[in-house]
Coordinates of N, CA and C in Angstrom, one line a residue:
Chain A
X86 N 13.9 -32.8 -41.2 CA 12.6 -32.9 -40.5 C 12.8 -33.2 -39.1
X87 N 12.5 -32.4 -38.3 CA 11.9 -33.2 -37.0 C 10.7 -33.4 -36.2
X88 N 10.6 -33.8 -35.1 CA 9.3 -33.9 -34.4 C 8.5 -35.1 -35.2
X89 N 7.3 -34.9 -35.2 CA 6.4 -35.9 -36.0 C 5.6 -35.4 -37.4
X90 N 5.9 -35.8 -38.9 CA 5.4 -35.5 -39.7 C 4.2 -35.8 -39.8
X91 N 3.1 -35.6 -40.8 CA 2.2 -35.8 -41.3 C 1.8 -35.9 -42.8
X92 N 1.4 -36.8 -43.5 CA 1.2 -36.1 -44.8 C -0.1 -37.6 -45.2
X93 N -0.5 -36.8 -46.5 CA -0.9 -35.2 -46.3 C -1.5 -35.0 -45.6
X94 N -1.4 -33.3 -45.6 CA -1.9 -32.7 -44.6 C -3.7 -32.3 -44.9
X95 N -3.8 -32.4 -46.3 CA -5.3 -32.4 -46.1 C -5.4 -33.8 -47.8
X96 N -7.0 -34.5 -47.2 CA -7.4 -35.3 -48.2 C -8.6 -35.4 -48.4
X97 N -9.1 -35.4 -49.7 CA -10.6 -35.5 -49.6 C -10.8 -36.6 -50.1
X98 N -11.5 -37.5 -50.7 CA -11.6 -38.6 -51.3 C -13.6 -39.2 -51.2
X99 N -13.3 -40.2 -52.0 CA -14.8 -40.6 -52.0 C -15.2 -41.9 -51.5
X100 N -16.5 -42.1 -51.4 CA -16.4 -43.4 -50.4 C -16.3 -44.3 -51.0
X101 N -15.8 -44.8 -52.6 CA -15.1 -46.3 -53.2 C -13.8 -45.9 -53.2
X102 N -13.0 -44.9 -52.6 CA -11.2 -44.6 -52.8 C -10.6 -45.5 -52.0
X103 N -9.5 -45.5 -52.1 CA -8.5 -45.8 -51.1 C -7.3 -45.1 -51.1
X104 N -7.4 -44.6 -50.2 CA -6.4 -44.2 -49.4 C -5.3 -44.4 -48.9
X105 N -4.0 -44.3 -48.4 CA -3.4 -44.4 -46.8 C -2.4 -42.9 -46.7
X106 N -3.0 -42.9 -45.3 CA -2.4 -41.5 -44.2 C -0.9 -42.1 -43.8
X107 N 0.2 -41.1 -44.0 CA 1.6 -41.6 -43.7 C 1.8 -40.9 -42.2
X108 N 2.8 -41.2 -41.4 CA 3.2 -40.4 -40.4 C 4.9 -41.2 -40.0
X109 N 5.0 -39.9 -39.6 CA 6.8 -40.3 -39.1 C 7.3 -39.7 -38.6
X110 N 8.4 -40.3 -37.5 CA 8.9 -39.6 -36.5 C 10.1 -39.5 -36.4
X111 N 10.7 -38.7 -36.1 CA 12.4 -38.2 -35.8 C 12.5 -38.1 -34.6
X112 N 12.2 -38.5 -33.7 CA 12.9 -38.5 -31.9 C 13.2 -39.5 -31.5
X113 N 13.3 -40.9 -32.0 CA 13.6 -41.9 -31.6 C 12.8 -42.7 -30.8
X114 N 11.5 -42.5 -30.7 CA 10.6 -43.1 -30.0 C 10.6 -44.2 -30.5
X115 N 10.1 -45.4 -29.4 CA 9.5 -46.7 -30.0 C 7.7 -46.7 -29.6
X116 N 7.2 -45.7 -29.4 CA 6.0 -46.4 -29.8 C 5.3 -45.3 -30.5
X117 N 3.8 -46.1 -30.9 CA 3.2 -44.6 -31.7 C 2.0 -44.9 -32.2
X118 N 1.0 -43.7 -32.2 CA -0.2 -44.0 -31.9 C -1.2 -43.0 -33.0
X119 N -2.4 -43.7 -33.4 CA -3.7 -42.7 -34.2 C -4.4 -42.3 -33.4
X120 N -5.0 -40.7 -33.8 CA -6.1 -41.0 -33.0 C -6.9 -40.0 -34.1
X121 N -8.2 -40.1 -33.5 CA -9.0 -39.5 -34.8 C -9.9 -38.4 -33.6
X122 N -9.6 -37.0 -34.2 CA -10.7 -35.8 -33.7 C -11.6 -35.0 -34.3
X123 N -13.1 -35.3 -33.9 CA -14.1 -35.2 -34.7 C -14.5 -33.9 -34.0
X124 N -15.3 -33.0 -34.7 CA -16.2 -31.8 -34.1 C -17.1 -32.2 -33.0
X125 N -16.7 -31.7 -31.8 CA -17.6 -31.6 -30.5 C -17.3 -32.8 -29.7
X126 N -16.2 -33.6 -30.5 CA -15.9 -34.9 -29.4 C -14.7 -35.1 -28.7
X127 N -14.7 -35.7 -28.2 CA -12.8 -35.8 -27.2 C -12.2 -36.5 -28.3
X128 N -10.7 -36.2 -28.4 CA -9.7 -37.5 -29.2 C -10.3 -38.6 -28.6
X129 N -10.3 -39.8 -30.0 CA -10.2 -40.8 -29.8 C -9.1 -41.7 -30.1
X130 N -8.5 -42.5 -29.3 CA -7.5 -43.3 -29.6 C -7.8 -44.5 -30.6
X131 N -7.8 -44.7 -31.6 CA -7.5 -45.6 -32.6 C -6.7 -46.8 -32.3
X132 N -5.6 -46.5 -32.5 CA -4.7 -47.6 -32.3 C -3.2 -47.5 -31.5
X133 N -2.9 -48.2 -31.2 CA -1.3 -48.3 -30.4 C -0.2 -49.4 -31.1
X134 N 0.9 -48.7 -31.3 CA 1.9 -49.6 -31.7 C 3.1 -49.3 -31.0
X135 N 3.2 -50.3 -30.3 CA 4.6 -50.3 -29.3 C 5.8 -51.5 -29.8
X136 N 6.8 -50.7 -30.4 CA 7.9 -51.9 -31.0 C 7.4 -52.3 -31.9
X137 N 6.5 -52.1 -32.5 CA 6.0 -52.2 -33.9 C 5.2 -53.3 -34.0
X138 N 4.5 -53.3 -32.5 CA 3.6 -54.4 -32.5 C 2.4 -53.9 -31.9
X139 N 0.8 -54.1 -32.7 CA -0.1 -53.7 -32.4 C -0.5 -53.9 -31.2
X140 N -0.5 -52.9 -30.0 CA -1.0 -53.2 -29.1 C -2.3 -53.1 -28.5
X141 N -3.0 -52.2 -29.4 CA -4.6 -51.5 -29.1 C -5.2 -51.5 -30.0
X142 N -6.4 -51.4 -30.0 CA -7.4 -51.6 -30.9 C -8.5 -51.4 -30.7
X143 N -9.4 -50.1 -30.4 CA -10.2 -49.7 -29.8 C -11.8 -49.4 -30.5
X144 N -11.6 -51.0 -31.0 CA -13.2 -51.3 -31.7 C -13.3 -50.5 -32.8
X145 N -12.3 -50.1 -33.5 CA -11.9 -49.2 -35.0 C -12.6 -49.9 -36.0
X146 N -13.7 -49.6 -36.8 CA -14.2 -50.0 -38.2 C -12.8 -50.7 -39.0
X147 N -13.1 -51.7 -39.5 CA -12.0 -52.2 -40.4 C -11.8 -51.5 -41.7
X148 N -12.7 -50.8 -41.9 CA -11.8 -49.7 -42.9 C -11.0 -49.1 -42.9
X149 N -10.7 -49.0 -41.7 CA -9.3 -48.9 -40.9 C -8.4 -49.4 -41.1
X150 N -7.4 -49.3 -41.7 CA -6.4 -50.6 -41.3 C -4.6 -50.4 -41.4
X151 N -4.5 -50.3 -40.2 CA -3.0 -49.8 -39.5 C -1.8 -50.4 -39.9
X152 N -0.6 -49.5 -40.1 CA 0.6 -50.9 -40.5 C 1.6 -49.8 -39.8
X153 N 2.3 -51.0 -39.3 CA 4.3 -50.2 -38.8 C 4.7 -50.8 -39.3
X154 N 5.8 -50.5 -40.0 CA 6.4 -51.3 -40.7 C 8.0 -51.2 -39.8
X155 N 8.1 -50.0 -39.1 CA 9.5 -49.9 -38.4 C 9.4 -48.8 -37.2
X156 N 9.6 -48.5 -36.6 CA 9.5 -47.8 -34.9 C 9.5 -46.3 -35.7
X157 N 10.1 -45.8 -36.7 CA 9.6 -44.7 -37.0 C 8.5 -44.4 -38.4
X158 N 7.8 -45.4 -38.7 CA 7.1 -45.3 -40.1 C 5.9 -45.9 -39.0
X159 N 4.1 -45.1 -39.2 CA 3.2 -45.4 -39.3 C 2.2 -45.0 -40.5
X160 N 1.1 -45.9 -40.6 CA 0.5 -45.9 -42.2 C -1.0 -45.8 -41.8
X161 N -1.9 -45.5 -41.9 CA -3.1 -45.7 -42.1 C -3.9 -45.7 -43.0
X162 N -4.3 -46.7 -44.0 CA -5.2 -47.5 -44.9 C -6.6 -47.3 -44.7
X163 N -6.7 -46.6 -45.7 CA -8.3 -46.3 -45.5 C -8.7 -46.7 -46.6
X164 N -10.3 -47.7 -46.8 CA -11.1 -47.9 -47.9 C -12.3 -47.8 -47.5
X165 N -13.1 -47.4 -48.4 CA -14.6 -47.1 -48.5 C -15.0 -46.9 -47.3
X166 N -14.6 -45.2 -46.6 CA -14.9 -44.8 -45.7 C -16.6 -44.1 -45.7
X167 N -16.7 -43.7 -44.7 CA -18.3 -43.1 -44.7 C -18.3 -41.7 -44.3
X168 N -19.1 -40.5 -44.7 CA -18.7 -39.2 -44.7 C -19.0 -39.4 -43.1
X169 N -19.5 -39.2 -42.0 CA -18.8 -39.8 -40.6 C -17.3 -39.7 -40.2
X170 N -16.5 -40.2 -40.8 CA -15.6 -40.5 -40.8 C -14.8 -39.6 -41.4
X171 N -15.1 -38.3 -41.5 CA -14.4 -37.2 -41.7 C -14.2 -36.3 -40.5
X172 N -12.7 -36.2 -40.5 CA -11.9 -35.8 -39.1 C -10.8 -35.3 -39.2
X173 N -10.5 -34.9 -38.1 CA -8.7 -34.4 -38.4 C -7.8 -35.7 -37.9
X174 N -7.1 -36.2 -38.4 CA -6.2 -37.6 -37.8 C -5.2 -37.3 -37.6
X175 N -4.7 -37.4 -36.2 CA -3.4 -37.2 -35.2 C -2.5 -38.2 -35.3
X176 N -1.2 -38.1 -35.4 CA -0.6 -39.3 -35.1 C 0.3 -38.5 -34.1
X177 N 0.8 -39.8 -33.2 CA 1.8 -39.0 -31.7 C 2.8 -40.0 -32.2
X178 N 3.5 -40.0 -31.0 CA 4.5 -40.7 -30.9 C 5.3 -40.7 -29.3
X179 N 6.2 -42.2 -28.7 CA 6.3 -41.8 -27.4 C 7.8 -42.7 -27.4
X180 N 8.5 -42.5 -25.9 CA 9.3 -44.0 -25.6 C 8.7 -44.3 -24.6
X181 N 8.7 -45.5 -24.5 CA 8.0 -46.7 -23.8 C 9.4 -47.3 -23.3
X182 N 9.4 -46.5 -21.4 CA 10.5 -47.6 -20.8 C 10.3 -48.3 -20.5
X183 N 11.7 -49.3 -20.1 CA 10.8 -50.8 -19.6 C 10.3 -50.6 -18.0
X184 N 9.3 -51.7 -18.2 CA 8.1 -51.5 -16.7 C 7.0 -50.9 -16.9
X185 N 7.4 -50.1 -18.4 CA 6.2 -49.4 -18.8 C 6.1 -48.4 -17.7
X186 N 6.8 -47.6 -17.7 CA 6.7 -46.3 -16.6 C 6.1 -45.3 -18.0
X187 N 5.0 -43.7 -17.3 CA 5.1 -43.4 -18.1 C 5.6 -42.6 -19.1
X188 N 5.1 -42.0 -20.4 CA 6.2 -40.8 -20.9 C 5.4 -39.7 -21.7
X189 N 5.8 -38.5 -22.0 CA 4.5 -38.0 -22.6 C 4.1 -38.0 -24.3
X190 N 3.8 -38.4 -25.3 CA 3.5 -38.0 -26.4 C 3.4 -36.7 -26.8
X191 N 3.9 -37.2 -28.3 CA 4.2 -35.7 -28.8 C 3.6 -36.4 -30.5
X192 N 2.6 -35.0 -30.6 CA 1.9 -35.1 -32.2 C 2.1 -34.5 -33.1
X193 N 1.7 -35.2 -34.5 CA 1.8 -34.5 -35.9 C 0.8 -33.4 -35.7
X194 N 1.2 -32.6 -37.2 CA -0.2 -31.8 -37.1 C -1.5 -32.0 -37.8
X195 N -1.3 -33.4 -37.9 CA -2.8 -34.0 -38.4 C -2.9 -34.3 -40.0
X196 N -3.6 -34.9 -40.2 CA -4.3 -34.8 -41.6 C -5.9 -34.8 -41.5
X197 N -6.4 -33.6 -42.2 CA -7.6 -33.2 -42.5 C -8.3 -34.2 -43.3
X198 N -9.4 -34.6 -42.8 CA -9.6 -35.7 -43.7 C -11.2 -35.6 -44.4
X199 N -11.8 -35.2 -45.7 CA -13.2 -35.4 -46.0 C -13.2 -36.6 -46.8
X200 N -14.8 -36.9 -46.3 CA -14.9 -38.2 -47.3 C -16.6 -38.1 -48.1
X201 N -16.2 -37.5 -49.4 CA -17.3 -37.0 -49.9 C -18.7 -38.4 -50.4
Chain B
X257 N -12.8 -46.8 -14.4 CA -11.9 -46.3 -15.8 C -11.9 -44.9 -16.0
X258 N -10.3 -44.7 -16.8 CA -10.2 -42.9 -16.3 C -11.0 -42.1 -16.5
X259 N -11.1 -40.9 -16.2 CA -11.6 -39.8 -17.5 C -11.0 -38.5 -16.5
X260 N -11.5 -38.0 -17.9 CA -11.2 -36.0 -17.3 C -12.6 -35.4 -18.0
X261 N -12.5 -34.3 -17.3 CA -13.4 -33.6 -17.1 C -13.2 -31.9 -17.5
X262 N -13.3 -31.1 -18.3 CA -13.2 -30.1 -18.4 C -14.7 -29.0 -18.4
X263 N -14.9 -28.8 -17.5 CA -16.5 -28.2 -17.1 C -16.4 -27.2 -18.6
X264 N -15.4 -26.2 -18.7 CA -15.7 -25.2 -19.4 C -15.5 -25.0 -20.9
X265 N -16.2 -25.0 -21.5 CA -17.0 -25.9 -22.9 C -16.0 -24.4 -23.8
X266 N -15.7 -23.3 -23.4 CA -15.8 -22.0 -24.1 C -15.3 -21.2 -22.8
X267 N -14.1 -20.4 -22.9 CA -13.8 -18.9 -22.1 C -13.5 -18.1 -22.6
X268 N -13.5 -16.5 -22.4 CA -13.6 -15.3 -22.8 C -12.8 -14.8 -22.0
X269 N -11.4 -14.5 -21.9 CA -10.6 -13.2 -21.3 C -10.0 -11.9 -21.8
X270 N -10.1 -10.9 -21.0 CA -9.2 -10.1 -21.8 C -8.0 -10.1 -21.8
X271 N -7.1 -9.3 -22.8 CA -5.6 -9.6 -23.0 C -5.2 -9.4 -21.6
X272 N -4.5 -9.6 -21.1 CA -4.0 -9.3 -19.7 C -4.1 -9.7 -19.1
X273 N -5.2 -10.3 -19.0 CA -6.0 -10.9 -17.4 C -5.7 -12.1 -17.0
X274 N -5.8 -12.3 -15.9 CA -5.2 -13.8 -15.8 C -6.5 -14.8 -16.3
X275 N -5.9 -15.8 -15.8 CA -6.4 -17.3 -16.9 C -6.6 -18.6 -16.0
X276 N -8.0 -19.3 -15.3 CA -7.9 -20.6 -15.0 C -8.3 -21.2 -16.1
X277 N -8.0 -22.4 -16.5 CA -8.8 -23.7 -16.8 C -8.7 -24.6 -16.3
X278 N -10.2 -25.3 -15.9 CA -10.3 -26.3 -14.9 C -10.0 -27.2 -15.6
X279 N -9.9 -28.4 -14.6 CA -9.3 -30.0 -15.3 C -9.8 -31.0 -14.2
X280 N -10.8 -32.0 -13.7 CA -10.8 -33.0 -13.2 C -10.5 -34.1 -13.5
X281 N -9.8 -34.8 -13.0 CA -10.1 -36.6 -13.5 C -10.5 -37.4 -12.8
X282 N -10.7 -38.6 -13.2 CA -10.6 -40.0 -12.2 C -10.0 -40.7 -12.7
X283 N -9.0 -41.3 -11.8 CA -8.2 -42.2 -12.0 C -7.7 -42.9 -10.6
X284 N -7.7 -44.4 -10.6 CA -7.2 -44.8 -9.3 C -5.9 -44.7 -8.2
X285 N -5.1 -45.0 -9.6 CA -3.7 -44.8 -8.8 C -3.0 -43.6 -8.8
X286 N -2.1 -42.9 -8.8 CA -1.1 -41.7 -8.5 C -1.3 -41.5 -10.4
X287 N -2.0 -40.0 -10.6 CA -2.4 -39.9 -12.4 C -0.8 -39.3 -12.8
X288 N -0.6 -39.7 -14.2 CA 0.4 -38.8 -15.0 C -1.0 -37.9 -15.6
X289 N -0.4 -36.5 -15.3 CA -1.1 -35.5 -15.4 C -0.6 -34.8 -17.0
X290 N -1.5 -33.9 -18.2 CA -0.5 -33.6 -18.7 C -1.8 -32.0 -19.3
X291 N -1.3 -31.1 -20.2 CA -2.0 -30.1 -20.4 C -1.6 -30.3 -21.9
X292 N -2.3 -30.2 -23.2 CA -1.9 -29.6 -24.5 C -2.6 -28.7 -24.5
X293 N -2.0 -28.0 -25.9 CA -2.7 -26.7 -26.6 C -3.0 -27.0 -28.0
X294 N -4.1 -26.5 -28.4 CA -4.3 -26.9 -30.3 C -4.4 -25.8 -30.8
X295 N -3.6 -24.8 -31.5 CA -4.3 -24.5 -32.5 C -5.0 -24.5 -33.4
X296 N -5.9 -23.7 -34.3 CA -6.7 -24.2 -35.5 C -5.8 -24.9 -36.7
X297 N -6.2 -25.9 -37.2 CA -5.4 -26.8 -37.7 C -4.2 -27.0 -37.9
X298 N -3.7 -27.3 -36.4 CA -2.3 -27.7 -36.0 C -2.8 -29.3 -35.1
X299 N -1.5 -29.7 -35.0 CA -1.4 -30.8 -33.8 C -1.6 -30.3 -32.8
X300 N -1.5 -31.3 -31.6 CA -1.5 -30.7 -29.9 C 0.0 -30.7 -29.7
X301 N 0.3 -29.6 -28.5 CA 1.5 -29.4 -28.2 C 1.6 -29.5 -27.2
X302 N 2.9 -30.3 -26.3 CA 2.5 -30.6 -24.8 C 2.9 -28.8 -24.2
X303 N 2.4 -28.6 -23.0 CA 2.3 -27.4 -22.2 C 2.8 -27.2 -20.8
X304 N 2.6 -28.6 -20.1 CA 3.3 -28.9 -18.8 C 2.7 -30.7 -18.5
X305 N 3.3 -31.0 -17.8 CA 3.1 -32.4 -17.3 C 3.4 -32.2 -15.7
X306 N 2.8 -33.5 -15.1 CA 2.7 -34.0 -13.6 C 3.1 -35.3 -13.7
X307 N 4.2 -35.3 -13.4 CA 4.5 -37.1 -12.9 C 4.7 -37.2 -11.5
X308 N 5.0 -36.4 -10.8 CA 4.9 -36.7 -9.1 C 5.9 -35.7 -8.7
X309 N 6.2 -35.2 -7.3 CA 6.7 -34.0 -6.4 C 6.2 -33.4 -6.6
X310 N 6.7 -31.8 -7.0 CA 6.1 -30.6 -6.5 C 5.0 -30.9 -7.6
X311 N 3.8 -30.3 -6.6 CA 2.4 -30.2 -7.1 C 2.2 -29.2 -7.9
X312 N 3.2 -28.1 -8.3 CA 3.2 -27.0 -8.7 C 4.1 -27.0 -10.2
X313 N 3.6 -27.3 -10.8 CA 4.8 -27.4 -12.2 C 4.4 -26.5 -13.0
X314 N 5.8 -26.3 -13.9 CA 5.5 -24.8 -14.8 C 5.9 -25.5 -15.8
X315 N 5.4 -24.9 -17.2 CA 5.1 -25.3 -18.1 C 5.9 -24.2 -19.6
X316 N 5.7 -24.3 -20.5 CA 6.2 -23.4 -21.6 C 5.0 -22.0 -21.5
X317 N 5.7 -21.2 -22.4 CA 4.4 -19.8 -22.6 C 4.0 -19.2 -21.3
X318 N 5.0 -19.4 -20.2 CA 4.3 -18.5 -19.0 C 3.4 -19.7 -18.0
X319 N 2.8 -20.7 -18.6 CA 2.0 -21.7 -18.3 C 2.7 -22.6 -17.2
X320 N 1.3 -22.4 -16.3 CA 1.3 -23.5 -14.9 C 0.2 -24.1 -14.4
X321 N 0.5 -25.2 -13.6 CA -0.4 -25.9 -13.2 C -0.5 -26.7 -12.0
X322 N -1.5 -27.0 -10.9 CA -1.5 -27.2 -9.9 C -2.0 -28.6 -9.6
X323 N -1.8 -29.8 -9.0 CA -2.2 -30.5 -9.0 C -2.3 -31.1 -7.6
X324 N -3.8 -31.0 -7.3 CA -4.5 -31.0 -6.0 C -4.8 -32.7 -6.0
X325 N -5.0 -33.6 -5.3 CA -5.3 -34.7 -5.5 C -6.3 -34.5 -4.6
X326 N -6.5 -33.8 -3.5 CA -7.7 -34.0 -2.6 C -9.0 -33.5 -3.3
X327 N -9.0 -33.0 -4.6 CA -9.8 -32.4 -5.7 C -9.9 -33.1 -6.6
X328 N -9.1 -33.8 -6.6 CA -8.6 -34.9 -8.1 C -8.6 -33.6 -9.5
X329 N -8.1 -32.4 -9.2 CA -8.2 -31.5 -10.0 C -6.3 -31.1 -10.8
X330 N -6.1 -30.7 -11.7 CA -5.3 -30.4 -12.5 C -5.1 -28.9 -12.8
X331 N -5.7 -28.0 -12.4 CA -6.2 -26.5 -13.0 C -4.9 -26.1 -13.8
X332 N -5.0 -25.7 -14.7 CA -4.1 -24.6 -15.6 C -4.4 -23.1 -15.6
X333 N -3.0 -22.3 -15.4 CA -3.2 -21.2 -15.0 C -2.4 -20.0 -15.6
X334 N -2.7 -18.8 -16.5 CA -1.6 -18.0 -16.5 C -1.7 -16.6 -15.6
X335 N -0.9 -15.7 -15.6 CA -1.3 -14.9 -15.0 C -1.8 -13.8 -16.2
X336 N -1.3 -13.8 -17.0 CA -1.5 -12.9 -18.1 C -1.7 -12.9 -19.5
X337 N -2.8 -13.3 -19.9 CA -2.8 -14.0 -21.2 C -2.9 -12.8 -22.7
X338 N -1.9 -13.1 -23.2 CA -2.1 -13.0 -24.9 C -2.7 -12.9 -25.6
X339 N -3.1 -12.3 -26.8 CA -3.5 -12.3 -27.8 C -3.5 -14.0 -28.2
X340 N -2.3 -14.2 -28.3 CA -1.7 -15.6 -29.2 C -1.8 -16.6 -27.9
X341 N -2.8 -16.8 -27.1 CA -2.9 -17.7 -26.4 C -4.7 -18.3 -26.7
X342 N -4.8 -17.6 -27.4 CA -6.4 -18.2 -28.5 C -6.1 -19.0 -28.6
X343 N -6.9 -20.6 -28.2 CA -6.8 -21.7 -28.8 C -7.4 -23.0 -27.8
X344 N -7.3 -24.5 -28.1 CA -8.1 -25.2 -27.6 C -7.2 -25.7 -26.8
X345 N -7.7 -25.6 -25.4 CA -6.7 -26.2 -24.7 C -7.4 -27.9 -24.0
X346 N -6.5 -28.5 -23.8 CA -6.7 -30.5 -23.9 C -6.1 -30.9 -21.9
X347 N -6.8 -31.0 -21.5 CA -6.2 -31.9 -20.1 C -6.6 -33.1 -20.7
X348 N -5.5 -34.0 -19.7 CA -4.9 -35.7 -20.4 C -4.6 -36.4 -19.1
X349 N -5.1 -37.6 -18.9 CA -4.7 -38.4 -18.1 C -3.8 -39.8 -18.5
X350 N -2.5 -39.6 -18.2 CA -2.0 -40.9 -18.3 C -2.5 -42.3 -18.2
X351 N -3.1 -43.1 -18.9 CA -3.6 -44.2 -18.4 C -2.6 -45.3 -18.4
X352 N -2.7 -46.6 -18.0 CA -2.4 -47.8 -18.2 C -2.1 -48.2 -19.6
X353 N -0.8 -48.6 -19.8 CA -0.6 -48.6 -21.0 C -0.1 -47.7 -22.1
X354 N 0.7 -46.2 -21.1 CA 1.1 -45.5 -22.2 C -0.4 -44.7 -23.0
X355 N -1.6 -45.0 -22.7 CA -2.6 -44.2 -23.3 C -2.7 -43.3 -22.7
X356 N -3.4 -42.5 -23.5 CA -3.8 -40.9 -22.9 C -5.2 -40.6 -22.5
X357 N -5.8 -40.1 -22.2 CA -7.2 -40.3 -22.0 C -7.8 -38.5 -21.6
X358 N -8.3 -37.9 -23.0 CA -8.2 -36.5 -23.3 C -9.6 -36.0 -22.6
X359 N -9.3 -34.6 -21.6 CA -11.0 -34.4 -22.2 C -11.6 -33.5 -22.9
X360 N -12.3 -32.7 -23.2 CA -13.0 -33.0 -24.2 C -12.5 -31.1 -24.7
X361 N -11.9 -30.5 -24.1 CA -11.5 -29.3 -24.5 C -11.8 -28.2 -24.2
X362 N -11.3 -27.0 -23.7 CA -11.4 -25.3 -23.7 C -10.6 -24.9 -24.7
X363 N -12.2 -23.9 -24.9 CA -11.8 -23.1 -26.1 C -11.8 -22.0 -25.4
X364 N -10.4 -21.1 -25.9 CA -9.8 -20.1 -24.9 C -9.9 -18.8 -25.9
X365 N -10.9 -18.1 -25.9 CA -11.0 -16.7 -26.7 C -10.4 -15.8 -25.9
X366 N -9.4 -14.3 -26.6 CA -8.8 -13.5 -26.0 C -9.2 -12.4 -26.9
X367 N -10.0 -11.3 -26.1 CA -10.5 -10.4 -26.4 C -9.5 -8.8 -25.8
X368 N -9.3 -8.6 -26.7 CA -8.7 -7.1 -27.2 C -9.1 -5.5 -26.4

């Protein structure tokens, strides 16, 4: 595998399921990021994990709920979502030099997400 | 606080023809500039980026872009576009923090 995985790539589920979205990367990056893109809206950034420490948190519904467990594994935990909340979900991935200079991200190709 | 700006919601070229898409942002300091492309249910794929010197960077697929600061503009440009250059294209502003800050998308139709 390389670049950044996704899986699955599509999920439907209902709004008492639970879920979690996997993603993982092969380039060695240390940081890595969700974002969720809805019909007719800009990406939104979700969350940030730099070194495997939450750095962002951009007012995300707690049904949300993010985990790294290591610089290439991210997880996203979903429970009792709302049909709203049906999107395509991006994960990227980046290195983060020190001084925090920048670098560009690079993404999965999503998971399709309905929530019936 | 940043943003970008992409006026054109929807474009229509023929195969051949050349190709702008506009890109403004705001941003205070000196922006990391960057372009993706989406396919229909694919990821974004980077296209070209701006981190500083030449204002003129070239990109993958033929793909370029100019970066005017007296415009605070980004434009993407080809001279001859494809069939297989159908798709959503994403200007990005480097923000503070390693974030990106997208806007909102050209959809790039190529008509036959």
């Amino acid at each position: 595998e390389t670049g950044v995985t996704q899986t699955p790539r599509h999920l439907v589920m209902g709004m008492t399921n639970k879920k979690s979205l996997k993603c993982e990367q092969h380039l060695g990056h240390n940081a890595m990021y969700w974002y969720k893109q809805s019909a007719k809206k800009p990406l939104e950034l979700m969350f940030v994990y730099s070194l495997e420490e939450r750095v962002e948190n951009n007012s995300v519904p707690s049904r949300f709920s993010p985990e790294c467990p290591n610089s290439s594994h991210l997880f996203l935990h979903l429970h009792t979502l709302q049909p709203e909340d049906s999107a395509l979900y991006l994960c990227a991935s980046s290195l983060l030099f020190a001084g925090g200079s920048y670098n560009e991200q690079f993404f999965g190709p999503g998971t399709r997400l309905t929530v019936l | 606080a940043q943003s970008v700006t992409q006026p054109d919601i929807h474009i229509t070229v023929s195969e051949g023809a050349s190709l702008e898409l506009r890109c403004n942002y705001s941003y205070g300091a000196t922006p990391y500039l960057f372009w993706y492309v989406q396919s229909p249910g694919q990821g974004l794929q980077l296209l070209l980026k701006y981190f500083s010197g030449d204002t003129l960077v070239q990109g993958i697929k033929g793909f370029e872009a100019e970066f005017k600061r007296s415009q605070s503009s980004f434009n993407l440009r080809k001279p001859s576009v494809h069939w297989s250059d159908a798709a959503e294209y994403f200007c990005a502003v480097g923000a503070r923090g390693n974030k990106l800050v997208f806007g909102a998308g050209t959809i790039l139709r190529v008509k036959s």
